[in-house]
mmCIF file of C-alpha atoms in Angstrom:
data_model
loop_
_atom_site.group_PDB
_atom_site.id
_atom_site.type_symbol
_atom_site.label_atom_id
_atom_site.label_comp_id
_atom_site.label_asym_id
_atom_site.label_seq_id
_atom_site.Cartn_x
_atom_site.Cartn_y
_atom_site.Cartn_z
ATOM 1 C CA UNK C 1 -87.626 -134.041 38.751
ATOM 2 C CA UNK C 2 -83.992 -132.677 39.628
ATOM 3 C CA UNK C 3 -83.232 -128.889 38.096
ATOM 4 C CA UNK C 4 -80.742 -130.916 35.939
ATOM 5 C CA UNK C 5 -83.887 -133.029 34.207
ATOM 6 C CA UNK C 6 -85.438 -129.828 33.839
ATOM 7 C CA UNK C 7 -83.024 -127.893 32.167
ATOM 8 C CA UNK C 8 -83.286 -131.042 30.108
ATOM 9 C CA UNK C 9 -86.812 -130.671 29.508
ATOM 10 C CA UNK C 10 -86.252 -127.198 28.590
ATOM 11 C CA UNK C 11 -83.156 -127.312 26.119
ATOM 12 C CA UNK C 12 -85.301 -129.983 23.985
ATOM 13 C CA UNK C 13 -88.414 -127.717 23.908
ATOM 14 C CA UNK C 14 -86.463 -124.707 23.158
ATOM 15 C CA UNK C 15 -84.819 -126.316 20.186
ATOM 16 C CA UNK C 16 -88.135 -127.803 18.666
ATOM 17 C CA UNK C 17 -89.657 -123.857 18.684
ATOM 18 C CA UNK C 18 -86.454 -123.120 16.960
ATOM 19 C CA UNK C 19 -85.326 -120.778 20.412
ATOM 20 C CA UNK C 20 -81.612 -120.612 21.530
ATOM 21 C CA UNK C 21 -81.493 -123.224 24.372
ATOM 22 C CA UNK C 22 -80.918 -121.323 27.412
ATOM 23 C CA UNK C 23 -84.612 -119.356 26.104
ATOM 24 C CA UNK C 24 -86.880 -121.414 28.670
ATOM 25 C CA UNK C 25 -86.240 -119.775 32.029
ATOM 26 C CA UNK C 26 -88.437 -119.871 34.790
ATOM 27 C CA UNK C 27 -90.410 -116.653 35.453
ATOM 28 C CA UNK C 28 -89.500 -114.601 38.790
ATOM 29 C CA UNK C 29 -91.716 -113.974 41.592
ATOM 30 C CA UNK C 30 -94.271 -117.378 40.887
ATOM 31 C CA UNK C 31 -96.747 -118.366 43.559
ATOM 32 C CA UNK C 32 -95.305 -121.655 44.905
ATOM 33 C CA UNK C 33 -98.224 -123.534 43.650
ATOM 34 C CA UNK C 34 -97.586 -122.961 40.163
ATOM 35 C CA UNK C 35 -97.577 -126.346 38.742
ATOM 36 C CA UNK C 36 -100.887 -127.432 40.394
ATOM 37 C CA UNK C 37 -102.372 -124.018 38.275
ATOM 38 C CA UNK C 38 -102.734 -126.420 35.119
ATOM 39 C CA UNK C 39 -102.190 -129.313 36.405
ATOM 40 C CA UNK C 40 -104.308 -131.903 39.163
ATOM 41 C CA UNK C 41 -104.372 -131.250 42.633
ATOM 42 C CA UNK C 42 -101.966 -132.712 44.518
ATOM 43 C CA UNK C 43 -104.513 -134.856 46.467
ATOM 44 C CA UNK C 44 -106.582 -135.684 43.975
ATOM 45 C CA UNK C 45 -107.656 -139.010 43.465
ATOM 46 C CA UNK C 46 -109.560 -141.495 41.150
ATOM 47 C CA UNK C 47 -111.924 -143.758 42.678
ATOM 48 C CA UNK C 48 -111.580 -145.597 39.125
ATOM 49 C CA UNK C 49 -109.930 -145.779 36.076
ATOM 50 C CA UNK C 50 -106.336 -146.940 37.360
ATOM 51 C CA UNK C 51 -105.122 -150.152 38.544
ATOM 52 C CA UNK C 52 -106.328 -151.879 41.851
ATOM 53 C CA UNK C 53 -102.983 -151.165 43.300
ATOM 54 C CA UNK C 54 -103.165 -147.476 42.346
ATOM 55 C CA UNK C 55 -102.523 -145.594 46.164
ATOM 56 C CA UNK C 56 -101.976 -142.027 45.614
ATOM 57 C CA UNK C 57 -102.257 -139.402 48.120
ATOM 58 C CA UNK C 58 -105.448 -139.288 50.058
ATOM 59 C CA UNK C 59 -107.475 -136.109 50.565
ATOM 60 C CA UNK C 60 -110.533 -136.607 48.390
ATOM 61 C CA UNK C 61 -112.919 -138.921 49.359
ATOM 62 C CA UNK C 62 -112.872 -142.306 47.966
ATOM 63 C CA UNK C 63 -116.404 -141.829 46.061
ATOM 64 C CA UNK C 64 -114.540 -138.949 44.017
ATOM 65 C CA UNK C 65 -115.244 -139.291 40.103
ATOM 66 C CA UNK C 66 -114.009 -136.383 37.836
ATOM 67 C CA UNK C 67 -117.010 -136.847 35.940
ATOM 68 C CA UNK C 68 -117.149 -134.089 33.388
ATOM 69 C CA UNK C 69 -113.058 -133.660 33.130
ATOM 70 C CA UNK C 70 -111.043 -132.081 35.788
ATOM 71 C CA UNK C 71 -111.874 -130.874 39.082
ATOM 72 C CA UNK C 72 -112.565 -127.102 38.989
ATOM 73 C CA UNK C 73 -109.566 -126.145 41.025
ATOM 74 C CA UNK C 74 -107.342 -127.842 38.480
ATOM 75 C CA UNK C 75 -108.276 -126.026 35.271
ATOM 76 C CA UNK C 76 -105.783 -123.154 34.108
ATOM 77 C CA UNK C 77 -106.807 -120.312 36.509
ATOM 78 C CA UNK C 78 -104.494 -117.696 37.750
ATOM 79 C CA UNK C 79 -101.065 -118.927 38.410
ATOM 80 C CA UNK C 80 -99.776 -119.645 34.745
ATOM 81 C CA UNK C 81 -96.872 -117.112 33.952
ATOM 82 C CA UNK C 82 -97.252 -113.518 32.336
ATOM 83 C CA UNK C 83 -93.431 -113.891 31.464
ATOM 84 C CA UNK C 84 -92.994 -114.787 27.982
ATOM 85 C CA UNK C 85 -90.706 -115.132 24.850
ATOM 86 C CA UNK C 86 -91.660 -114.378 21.730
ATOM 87 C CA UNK C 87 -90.490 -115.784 18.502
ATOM 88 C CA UNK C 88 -92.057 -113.860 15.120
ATOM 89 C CA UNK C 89 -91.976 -116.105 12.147
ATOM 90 C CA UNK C 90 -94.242 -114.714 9.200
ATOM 91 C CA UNK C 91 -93.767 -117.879 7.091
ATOM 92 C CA UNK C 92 -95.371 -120.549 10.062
ATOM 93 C CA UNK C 93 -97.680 -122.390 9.356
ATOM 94 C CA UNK C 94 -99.031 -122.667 12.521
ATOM 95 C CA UNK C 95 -98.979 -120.489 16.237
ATOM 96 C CA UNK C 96 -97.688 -122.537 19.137
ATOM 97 C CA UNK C 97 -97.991 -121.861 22.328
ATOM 98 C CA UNK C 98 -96.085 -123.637 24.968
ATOM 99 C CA UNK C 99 -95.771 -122.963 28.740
ATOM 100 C CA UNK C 100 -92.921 -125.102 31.075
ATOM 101 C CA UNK C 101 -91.620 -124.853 34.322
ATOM 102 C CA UNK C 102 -92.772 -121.287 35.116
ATOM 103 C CA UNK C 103 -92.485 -119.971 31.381
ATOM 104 C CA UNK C 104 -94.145 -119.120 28.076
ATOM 105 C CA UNK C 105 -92.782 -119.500 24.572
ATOM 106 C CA UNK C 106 -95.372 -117.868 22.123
ATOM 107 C CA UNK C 107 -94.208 -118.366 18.042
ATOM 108 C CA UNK C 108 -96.156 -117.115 15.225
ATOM 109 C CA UNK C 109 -96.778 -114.360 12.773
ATOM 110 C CA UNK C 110 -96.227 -110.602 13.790
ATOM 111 C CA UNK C 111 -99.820 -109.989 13.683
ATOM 112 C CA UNK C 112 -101.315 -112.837 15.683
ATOM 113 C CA UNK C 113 -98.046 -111.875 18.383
ATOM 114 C CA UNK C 114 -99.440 -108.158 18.567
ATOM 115 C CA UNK C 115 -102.983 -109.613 19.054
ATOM 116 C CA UNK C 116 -101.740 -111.448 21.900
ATOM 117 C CA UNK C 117 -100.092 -108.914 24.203
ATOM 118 C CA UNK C 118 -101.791 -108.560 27.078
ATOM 119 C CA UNK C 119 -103.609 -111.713 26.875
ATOM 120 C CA UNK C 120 -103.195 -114.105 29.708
ATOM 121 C CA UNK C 121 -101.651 -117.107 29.388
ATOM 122 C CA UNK C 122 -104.439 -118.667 31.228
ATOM 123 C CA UNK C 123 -106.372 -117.740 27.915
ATOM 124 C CA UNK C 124 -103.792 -118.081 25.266
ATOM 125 C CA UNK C 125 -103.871 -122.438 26.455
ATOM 126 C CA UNK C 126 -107.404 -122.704 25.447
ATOM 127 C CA UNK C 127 -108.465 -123.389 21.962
ATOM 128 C CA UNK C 128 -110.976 -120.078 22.422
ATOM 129 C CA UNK C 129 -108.555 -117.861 24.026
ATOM 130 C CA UNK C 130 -106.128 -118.924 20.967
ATOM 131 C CA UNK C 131 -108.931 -118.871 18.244
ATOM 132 C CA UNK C 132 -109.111 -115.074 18.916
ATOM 133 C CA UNK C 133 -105.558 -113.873 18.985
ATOM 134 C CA UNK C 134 -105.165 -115.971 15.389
ATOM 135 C CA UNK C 135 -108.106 -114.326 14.034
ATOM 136 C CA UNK C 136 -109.840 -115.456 10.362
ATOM 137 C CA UNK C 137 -107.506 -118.069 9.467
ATOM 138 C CA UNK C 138 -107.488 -120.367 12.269
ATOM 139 C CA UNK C 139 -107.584 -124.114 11.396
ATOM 140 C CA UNK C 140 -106.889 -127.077 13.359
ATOM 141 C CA UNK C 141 -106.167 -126.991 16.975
ATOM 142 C CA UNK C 142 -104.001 -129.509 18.735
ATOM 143 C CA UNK C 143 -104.206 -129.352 22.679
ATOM 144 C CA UNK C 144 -104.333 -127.795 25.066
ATOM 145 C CA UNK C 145 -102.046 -130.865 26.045
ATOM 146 C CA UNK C 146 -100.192 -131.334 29.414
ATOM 147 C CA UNK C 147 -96.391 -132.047 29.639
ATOM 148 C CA UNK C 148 -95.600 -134.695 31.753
ATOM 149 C CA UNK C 149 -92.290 -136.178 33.280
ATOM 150 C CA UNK C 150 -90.560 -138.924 34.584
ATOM 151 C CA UNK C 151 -87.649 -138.913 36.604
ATOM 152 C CA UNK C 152 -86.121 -142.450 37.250
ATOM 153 C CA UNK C 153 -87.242 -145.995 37.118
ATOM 154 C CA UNK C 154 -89.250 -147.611 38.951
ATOM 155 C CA UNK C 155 -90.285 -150.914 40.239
ATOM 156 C CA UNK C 156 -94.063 -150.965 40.684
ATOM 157 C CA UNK C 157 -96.084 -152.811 38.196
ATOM 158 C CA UNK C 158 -99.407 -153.857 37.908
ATOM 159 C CA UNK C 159 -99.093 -157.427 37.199
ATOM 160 C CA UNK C 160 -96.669 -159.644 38.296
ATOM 161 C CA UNK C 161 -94.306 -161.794 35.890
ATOM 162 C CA UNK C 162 -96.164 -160.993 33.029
ATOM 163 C CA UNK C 163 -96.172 -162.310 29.442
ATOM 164 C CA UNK C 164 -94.161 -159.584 27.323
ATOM 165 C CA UNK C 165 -93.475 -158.746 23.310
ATOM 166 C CA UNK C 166 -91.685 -156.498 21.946
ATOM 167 C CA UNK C 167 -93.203 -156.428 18.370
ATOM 168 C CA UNK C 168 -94.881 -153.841 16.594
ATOM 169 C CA UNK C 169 -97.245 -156.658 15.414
ATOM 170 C CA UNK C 170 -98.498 -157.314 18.827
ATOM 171 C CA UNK C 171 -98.710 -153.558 19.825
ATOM 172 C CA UNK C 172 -101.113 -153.363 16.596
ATOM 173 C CA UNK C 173 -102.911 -156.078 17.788
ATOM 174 C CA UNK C 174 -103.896 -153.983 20.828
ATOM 175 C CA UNK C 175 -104.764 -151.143 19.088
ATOM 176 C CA UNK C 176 -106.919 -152.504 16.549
ATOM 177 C CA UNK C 177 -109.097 -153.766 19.819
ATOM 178 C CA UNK C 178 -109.125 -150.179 21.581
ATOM 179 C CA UNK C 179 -111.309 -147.634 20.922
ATOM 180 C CA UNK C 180 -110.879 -144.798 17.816
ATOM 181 C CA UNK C 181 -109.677 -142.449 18.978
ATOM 182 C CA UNK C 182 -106.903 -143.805 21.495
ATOM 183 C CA UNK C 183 -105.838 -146.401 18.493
ATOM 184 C CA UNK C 184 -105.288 -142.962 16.320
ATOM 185 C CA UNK C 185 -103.565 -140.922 19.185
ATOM 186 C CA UNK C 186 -100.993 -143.999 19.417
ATOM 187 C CA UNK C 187 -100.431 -144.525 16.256
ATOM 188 C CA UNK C 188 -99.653 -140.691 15.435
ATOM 189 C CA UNK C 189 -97.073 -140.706 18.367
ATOM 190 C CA UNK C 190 -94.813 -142.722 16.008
ATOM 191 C CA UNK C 191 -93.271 -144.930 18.535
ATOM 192 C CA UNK C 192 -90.169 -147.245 17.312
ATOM 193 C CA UNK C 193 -90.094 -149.058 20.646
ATOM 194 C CA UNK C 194 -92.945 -150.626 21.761
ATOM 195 C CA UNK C 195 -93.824 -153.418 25.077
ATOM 196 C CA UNK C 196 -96.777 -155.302 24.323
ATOM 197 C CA UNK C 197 -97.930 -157.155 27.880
ATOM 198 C CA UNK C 198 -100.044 -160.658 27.181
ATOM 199 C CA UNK C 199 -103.490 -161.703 29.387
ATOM 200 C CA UNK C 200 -101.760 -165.090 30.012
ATOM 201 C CA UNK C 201 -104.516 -166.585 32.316
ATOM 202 C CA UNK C 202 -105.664 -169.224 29.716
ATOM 203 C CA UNK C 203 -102.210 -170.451 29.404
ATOM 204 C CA UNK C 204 -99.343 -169.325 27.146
ATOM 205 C CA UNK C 205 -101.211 -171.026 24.359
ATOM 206 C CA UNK C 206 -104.152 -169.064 24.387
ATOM 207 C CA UNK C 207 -102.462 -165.750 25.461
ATOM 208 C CA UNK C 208 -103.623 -162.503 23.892
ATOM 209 C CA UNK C 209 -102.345 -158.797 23.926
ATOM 210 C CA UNK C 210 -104.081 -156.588 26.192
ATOM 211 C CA UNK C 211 -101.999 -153.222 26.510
ATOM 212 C CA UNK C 212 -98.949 -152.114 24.990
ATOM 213 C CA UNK C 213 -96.818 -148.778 25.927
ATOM 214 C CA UNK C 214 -94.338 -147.536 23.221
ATOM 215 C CA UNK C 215 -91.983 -144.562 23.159
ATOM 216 C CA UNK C 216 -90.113 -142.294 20.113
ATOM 217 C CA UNK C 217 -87.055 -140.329 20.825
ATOM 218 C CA UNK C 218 -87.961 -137.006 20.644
ATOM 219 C CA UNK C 219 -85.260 -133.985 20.016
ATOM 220 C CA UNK C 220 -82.772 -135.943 21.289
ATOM 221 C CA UNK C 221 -83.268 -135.955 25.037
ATOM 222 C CA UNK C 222 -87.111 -137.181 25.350
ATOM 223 C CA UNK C 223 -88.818 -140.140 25.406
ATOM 224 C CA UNK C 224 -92.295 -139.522 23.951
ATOM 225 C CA UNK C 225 -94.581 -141.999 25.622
ATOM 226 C CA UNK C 226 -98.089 -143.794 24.654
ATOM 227 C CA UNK C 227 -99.704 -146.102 25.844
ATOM 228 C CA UNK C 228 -103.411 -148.152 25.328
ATOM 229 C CA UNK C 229 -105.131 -150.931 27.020
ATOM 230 C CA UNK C 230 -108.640 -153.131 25.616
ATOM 231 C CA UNK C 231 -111.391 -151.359 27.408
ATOM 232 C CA UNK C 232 -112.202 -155.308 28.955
ATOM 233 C CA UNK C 233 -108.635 -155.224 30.801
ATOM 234 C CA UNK C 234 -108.367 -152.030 32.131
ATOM 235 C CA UNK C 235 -107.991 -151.320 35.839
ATOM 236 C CA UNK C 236 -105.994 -154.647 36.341
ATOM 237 C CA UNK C 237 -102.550 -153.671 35.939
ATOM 238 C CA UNK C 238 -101.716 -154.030 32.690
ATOM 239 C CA UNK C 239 -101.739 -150.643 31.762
ATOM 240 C CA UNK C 240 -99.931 -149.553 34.209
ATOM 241 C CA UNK C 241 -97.117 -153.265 34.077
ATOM 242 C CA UNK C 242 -96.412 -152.229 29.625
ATOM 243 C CA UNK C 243 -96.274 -148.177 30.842
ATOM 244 C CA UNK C 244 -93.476 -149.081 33.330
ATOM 245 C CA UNK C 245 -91.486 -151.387 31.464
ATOM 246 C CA UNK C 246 -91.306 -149.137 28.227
ATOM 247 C CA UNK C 247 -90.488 -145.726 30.800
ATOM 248 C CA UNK C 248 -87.966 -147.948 32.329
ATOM 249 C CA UNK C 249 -86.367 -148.558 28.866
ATOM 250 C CA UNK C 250 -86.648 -145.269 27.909
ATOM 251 C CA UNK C 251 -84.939 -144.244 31.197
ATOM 252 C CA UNK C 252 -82.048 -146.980 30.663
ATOM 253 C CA UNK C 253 -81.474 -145.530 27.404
ATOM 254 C CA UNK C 254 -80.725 -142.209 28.429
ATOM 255 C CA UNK C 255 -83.717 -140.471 27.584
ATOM 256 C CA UNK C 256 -86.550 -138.856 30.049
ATOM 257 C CA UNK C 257 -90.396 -139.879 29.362
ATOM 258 C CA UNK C 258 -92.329 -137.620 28.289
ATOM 259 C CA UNK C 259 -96.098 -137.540 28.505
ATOM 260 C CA UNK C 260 -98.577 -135.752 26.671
ATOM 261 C CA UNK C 261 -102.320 -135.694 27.612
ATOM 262 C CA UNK C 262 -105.161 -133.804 26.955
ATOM 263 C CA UNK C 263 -105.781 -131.215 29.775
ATOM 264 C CA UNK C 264 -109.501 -132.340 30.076
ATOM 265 C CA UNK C 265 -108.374 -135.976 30.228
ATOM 266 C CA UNK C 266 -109.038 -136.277 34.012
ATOM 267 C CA UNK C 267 -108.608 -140.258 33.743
ATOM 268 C CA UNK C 268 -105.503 -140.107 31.041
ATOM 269 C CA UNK C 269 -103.421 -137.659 33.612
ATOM 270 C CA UNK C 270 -103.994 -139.368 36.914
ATOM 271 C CA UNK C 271 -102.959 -142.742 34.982
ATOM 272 C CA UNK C 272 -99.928 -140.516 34.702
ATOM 273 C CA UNK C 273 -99.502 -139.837 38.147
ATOM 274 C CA UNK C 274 -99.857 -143.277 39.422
ATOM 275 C CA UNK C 275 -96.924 -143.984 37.365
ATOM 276 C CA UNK C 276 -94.835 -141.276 38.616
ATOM 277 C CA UNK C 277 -94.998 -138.217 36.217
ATOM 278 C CA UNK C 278 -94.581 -134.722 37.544
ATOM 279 C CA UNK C 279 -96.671 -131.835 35.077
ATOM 280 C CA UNK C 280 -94.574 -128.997 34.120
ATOM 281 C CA UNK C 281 -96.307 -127.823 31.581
ATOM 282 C CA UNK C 282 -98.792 -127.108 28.833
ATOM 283 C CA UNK C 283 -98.759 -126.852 24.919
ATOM 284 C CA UNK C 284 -101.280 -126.177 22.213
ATOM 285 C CA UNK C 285 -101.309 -125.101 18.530
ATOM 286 C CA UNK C 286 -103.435 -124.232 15.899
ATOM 287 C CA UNK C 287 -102.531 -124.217 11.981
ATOM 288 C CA UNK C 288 -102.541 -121.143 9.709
ATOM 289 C CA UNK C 289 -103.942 -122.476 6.589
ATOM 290 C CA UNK C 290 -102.463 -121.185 3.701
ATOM 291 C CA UNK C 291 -104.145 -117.825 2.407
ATOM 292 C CA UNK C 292 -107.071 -118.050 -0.701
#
């Protein structure tokens, strides 16, 4: 990512927290491993999960399985920035809490903002360390959720000259064949453009969808991005062949993917990195349900 993408990144979030855009500014005096704080290690490295073709970085051995979520050195630790805006809205209906490219954005009621000073941010991104600062009336949580990135197109893709759609009808066909929760987590991204990529090895007759990737422009500048595969196709490409073509599209249509994955997703985020995505940051929320 360029500092021009960034900036990008940055004028899109500050205008969804309702911040004047120049409010997301990277903290001074950052170790220079900041990213990796909340994000994976640089080396790390599936041993399955992704497609065949998958060659990241080596440094872990090849038996390496993030078994129970993400490697200890890659949970939120020191490293996430003290520097932070705060925005005070008394009538939100929820407290947000987003950190990106070195800093925090913190927007909620007075009360919950005075409960949080002095609370790390390493804290404030997990759904405890929020729970407490919002006190009685916390509700539902959404995250902790990495931001991910995507810089240009790209060529690599997991299967070659595949079968494509690019109906809605065939990217529900995949999701009513993947598991609950992923078909839900698509389906609330709300994407309007969608690449649906075929298991043609029957013949075109008896092809069937196997993964589709789908994006929504988001604030203008952003591309969010899903994507799903049948549980009996994955780690053959195809994930990875529908994920390029719809970032590519995004790309060629002026927009930058953007990825969002659960931080204890170990498998969901280096899927992410095989395709290219740099983490910048992190996001959660929780809603303030109405009092009585």
């Amino acid at each position: 990512m360029n500092s021009h993408q960034i900036d990008i990144v940055r004028l899109a979030w500050a205008r969804d927290l309702g911040l004047p855009d120049s409010s997301f500014r990277p903290a001074s005096g950052l170790p220079a491993d900041f990213r990796p704080a909340f994000g994976l290690p640089a080396d790390s490295r599936p041993a399955s999960g992704l497609p065949a073709d998958y060659r990241p970085a080596s440094g872990l051995p090849a038996d390496f399985r993030p078994a129970s979520g993400l490697p200890a050195e890659s949970r939120p630790a020191s490293g996430l920035p003290a520097d932070r805006t705060l925005l005070v809205d008394d009538t939100a209906r929820c407290v947000r809490f987003v950190v990106l490219d070195g800093h925090a954005v913190l927007v909620g009621p007075s009360d919950v903002l005075e409960r949080a000073d002095g609370v790390p941010a390493d804290v404030l991104v997990t759904r405890d360390g929020l729970a407490d600062v919002v006190g009685p009336r916390r509700g539902r949580c959404s995250g902790p959720v990495v931001l991910a990135y995507l810089d240009d197109v790209r060529t690599d893709v997991g299967a070659q000259n595949p079968l494509l759609s690019h109906s809605r009808r065939d990217a529900e066909r995949v999701l009513s064949t993947t598991p609950p929760d992923d078909a839900v987590a698509a389906r609330a991204a709300d994407a309007t453009t969608w690449v649906t990529v075929f298991d043609d090895s029957a013949g075109e007759a008896d092809a069937v969808p196997v993964s589709a990737a789908g994006y929504v422009e988001w604030q203008g500048f952003l591309a969010d991005t899903v994507a799903v595969t049948v549980p009996s196709h994955r780690r053959r490409g195809y994930g990875k062949t529908s994920a390029r073509l719809a970032t590519n599209d995004a790309i060629d249509s002026g927009l930058i993917p953007q990825l969002r994955v659960a931080m204890d997703d170990a498998g969901a985020r280096l899927f992410g990195r095989s395709l290219g995505f740099t983490e910048l940051g992190v996001a959660i929320a929780m809603d303030l349900p109405a009092p009585g």
